[in-house]
mmCIF file of C-alpha atoms and ligand atoms in Angstrom:
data_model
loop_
_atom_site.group_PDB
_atom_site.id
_atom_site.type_symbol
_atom_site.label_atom_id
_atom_site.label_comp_id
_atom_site.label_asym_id
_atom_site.label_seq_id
_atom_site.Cartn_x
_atom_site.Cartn_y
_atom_site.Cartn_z
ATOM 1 C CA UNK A 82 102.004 119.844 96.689
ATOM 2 C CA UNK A 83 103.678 122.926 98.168
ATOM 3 C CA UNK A 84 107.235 122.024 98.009
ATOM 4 C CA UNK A 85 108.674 125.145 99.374
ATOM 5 C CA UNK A 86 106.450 124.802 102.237
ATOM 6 C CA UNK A 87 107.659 121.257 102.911
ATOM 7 C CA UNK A 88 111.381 122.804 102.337
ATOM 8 C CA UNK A 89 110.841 125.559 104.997
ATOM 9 C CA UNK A 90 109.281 123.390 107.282
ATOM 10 C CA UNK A 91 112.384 121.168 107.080
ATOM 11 C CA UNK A 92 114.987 124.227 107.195
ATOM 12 C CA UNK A 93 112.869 125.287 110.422
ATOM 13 C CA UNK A 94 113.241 121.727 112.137
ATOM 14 C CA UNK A 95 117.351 121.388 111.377
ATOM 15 C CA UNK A 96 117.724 125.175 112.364
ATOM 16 C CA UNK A 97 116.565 124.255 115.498
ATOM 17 C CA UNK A 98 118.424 120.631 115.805
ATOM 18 C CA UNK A 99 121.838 122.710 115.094
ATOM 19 C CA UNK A 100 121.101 125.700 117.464
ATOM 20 C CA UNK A 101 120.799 122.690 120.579
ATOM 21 C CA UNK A 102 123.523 120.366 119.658
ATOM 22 C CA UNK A 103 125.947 123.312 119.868
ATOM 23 C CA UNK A 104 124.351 124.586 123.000
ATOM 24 C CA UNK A 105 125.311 121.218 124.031
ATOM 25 C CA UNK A 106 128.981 121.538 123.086
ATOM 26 C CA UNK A 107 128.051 119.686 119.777
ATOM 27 C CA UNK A 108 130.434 121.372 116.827
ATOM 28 C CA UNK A 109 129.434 121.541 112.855
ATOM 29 C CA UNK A 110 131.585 121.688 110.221
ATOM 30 C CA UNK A 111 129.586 122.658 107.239
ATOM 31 C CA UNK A 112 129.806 126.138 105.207
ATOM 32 C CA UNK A 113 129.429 128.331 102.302
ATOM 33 C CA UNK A 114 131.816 127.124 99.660
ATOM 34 C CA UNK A 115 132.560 123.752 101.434
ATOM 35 C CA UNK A 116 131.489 121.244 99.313
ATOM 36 C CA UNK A 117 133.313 118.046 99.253
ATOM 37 C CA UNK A 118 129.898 116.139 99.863
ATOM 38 C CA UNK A 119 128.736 117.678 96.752
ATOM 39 C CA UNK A 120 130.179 114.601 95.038
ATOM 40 C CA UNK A 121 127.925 112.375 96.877
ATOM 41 C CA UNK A 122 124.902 110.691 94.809
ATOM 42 C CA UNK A 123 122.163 112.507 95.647
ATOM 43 C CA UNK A 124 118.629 111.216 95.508
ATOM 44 C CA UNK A 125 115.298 113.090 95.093
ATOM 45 C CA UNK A 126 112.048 112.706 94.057
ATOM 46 C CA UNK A 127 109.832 113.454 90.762
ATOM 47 C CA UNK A 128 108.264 116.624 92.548
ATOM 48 C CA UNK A 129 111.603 117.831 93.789
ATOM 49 C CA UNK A 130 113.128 117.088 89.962
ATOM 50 C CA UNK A 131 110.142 119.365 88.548
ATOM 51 C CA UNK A 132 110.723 122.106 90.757
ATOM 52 C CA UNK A 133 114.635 122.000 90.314
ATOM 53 C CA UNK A 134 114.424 121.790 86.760
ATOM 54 C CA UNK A 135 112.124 125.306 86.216
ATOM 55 C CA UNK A 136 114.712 127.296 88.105
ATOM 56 C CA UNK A 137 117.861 126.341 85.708
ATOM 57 C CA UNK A 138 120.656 129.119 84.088
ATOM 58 C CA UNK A 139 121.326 128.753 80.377
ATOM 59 C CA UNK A 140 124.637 128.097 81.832
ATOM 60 C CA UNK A 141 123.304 125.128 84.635
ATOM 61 C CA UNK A 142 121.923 123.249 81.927
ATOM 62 C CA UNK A 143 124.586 122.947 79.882
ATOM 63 C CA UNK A 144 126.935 121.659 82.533
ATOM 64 C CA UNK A 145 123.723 119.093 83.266
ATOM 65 C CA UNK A 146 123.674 117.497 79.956
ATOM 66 C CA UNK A 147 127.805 116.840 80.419
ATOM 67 C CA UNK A 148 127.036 115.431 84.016
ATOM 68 C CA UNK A 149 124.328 113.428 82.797
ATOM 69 C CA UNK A 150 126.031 111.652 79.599
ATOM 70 C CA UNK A 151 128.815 110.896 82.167
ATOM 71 C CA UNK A 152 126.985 109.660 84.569
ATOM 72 C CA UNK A 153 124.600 107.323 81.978
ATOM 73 C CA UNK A 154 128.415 106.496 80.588
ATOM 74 C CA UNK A 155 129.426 105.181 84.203
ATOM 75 C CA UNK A 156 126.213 103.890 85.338
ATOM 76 C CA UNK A 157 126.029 101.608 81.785
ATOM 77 C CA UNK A 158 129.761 100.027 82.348
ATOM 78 C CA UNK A 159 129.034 99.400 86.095
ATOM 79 C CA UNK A 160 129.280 95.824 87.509
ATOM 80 C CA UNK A 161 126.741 96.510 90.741
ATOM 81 C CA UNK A 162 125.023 99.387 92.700
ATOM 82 C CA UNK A 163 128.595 99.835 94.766
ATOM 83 C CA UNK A 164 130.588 99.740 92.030
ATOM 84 C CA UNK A 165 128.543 102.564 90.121
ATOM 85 C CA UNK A 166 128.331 104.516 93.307
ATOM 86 C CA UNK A 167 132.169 104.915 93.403
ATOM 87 C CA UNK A 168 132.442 105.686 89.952
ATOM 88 C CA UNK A 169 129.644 108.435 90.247
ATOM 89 C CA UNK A 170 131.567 110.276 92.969
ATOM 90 C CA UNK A 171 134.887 109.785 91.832
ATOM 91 C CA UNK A 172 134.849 109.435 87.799
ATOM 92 C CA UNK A 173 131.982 111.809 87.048
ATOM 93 C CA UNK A 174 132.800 114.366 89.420
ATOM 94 C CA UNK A 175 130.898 116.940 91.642
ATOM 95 C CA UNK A 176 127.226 118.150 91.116
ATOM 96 C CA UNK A 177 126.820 120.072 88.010
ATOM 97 C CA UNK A 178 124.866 122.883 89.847
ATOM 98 C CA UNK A 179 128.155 123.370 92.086
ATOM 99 C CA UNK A 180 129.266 126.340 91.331
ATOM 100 C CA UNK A 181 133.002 127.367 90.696
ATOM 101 C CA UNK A 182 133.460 129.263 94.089
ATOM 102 C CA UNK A 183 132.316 126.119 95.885
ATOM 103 C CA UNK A 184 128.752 127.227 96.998
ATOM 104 C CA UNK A 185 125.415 125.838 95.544
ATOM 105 C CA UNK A 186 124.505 126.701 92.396
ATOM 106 C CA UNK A 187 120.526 126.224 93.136
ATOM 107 C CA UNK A 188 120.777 126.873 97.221
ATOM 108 C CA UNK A 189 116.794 127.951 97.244
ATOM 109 C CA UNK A 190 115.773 124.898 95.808
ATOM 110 C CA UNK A 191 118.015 122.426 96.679
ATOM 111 C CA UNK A 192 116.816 118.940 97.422
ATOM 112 C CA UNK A 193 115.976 117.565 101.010
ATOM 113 C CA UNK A 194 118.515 114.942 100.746
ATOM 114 C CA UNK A 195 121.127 117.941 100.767
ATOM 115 C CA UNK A 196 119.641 120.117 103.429
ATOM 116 C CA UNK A 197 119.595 116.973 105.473
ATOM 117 C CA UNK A 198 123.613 116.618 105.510
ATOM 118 C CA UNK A 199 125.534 117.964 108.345
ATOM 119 C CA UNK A 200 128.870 116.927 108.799
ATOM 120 C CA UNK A 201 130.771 116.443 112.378
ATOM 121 C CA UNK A 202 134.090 116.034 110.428
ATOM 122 C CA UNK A 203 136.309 118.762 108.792
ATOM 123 C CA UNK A 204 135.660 118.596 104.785
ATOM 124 C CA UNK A 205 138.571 116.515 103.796
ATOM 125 C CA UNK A 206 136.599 113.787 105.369
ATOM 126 C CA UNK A 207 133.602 114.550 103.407
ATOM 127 C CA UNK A 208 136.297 114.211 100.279
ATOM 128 C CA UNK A 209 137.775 110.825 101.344
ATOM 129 C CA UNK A 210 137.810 107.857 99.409
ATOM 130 C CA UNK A 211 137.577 105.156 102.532
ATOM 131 C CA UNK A 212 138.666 102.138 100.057
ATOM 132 C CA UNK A 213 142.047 103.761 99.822
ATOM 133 C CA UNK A 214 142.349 104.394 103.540
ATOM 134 C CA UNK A 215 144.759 102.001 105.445
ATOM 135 C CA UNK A 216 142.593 99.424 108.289
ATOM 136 C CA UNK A 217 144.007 101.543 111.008
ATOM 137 C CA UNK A 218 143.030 104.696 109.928
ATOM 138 C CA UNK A 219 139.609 103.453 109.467
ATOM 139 C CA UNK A 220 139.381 102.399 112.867
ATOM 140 C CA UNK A 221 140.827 105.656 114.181
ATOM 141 C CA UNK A 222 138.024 107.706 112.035
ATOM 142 C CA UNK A 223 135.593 105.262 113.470
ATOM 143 C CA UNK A 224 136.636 104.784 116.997
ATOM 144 C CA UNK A 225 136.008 109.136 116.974
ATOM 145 C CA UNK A 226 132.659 108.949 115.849
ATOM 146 C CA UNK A 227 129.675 110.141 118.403
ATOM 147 C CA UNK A 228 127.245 107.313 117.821
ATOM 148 C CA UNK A 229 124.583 108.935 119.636
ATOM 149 C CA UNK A 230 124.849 111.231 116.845
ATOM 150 C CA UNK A 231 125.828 110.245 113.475
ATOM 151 C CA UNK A 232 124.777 108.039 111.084
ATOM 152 C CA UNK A 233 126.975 105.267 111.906
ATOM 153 C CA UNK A 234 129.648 104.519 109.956
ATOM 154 C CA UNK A 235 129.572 107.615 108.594
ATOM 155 C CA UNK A 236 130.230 111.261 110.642
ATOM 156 C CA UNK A 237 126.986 112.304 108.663
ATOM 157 C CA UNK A 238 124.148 113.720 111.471
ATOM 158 C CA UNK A 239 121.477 111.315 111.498
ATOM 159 C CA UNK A 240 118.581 113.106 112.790
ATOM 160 C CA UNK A 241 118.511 115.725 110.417
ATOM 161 C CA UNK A 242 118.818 113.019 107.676
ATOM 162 C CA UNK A 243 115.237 111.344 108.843
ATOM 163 C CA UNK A 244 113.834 115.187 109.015
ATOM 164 C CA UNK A 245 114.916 114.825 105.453
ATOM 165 C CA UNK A 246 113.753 111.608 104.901
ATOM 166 C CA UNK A 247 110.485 112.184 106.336
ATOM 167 C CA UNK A 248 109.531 115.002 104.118
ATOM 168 C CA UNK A 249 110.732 113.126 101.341
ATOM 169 C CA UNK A 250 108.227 110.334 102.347
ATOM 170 C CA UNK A 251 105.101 112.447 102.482
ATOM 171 C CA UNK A 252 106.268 113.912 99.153
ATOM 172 C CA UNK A 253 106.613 110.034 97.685
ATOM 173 C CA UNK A 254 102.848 108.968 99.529
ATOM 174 C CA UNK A 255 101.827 112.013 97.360
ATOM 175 C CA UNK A 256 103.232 111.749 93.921
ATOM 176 C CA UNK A 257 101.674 108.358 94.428
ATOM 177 C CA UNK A 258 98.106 109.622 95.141
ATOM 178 C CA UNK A 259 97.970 112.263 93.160
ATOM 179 C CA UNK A 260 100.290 111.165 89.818
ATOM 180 C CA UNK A 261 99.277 107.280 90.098
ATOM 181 C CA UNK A 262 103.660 106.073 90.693
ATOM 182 C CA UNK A 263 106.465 107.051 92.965
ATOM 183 C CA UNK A 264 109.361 108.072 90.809
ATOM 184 C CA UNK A 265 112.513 108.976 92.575
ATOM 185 C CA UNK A 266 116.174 109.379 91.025
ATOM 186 C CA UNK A 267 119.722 110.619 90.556
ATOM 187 C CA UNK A 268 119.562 114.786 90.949
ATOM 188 C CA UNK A 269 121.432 115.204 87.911
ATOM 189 C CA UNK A 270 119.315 112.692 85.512
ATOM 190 C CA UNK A 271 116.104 112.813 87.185
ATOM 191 C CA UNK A 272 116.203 116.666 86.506
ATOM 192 C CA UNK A 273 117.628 116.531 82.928
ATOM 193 C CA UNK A 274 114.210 113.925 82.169
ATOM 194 C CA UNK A 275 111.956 115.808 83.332
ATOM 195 C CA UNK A 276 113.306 118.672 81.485
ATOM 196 C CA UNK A 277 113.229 116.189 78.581
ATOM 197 C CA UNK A 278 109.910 114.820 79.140
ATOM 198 C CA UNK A 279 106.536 116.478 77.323
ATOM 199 C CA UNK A 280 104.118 114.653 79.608
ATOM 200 C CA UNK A 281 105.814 116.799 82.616
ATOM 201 C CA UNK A 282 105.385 120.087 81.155
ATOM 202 C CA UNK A 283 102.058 120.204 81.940
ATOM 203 C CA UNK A 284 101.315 117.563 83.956
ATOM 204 C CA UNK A 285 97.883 116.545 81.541
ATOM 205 C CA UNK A 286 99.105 113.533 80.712
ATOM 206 C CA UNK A 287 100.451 111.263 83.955
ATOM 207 C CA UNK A 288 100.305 107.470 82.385
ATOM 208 C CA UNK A 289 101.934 108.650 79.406
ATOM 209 C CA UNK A 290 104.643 110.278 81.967
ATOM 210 C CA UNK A 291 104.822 106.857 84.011
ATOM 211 C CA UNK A 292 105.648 104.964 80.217
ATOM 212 C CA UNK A 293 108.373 107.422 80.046
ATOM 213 C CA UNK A 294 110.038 107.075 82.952
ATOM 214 C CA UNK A 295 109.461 102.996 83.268
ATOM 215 C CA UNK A 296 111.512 103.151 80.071
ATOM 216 C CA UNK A 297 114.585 105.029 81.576
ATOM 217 C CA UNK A 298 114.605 102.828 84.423
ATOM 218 C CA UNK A 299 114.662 99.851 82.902
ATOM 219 C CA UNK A 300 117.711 101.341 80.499
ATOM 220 C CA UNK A 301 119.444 102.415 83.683
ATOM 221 C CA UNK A 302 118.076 100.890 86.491
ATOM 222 C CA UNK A 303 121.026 102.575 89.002
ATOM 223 C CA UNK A 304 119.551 106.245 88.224
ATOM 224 C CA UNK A 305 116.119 105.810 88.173
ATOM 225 C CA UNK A 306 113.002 103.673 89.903
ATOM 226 C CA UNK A 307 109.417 104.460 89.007
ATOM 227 C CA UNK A 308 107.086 102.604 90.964
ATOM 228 C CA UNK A 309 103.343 102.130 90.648
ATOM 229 C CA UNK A 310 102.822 101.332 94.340
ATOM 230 C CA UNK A 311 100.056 98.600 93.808
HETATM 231 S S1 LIG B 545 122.233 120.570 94.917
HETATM 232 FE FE1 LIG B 545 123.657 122.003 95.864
HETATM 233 S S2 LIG B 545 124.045 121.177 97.926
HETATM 234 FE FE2 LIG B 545 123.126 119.523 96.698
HETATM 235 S S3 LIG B 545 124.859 118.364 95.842
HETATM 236 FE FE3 LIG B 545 124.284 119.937 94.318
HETATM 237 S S4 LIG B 545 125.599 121.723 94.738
HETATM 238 FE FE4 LIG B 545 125.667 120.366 96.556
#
């Protein structure tokens, strides 16, 4: 599996999404250094994980394993999906490969899931917490939203998400071929097991890899799902 291939061909298809939305008037609000989607959960797969996790700082993973025992903290105590979800983005906090100045720590390799995000919203709507927003400002943020072009009832694009989505899906029909299960995560913990797991080092031994990671789903079932696909 070329993964930077897959990455480039992706890049390629939202470069040229971008350049004809704002020939059509269409206007972006994303940046170096703006990052208030950075505290999204972000979800990638066990190729994406392996690649991630050989380009890592000293520095990167140490700020992983904090994120990580956080997030296995939060993801333990929560009551449902929803309820973890909110604590992940506002308890644990932002990416740990965000760097200080705002801009991503691992740009080169970041996962599709991120590439795919384009917001038609200034950041402090990429930063809002909609459960504390009052009915009527809900319905003004909603009533402004180009359906034709978002992700409804977000003001996330949604074409570029399925470009995103779509590589991601040939790179899950792979991992399933070629390593016997689809395993697909949390950035920050699916990253951190890999780094963690033997069996991934060199790939030699795949069922002992698929007993791993069955394991640390079943412990937390919110960060991680392996599945065999028969
Ligand atoms: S990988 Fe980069 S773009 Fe994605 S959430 Fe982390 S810091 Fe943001």
């Amino acid at each position: 599996m070329n993964i930077q291939k897959k990455m480039k061909t992706l890049n390629q298809a939202i470069d040229a999404w971008q350049r004809e939305y704002k020939e059509q008037g269409g206007r972006l609000f994303c940046g170096r250094g703006c990052s208030n989607c950075c505290t999204l959960y972000v979800r990638i797969t066990g190729v994406e994980a392996l690649h991630i996790a050989g380009q890592l700082t000293p520095e990167q993973s140490g700020k992983l394993k904090l994120h990580v025992d956080k997030m296995k903290l939060h993801a333990g105590g929560s009551a449902s999906m929803t309820d973890f979800l909110h604590r992940a983005r506002f308890k644990v906090g932002p990416c740990p490969f965000l760097d200080p100045d705002g801009a991503c720590g691992i740009y080169q390799c970041r996962p599709f899931a991120c590439r795919g995000m384009l917001s038609t919203r200034p950041a402090e709507w990429c930063g809002a917490d909609f459960s504390l927003l009052h009915p009527l400002e809900k319905e003004a943020y909603r009533s402004g939203l180009d359906r034709e072009v978002v992700a409804w009832p977000t003001h996330y694009v949604e074409a570029t998400q399925y470009m995103a989505e779509a590589q991601e899906g040939d790179v899950v029909a792979w991992m399933t071929e070629s390593w016997g299960f689809r395993l697909v995560g949390s950035l920050g913990y699916l990253v951190w097991l890999v780094r963690e797991s033997e069996a991934m080092s060199d790939l030699s031994d795949m069922a002992g890899a698929a007993e791993f990671f069955a394991e640390k789903g079943r412990e937390f079932p919110y960060l991680l799902t392996l599945d065999r696909g028969c």
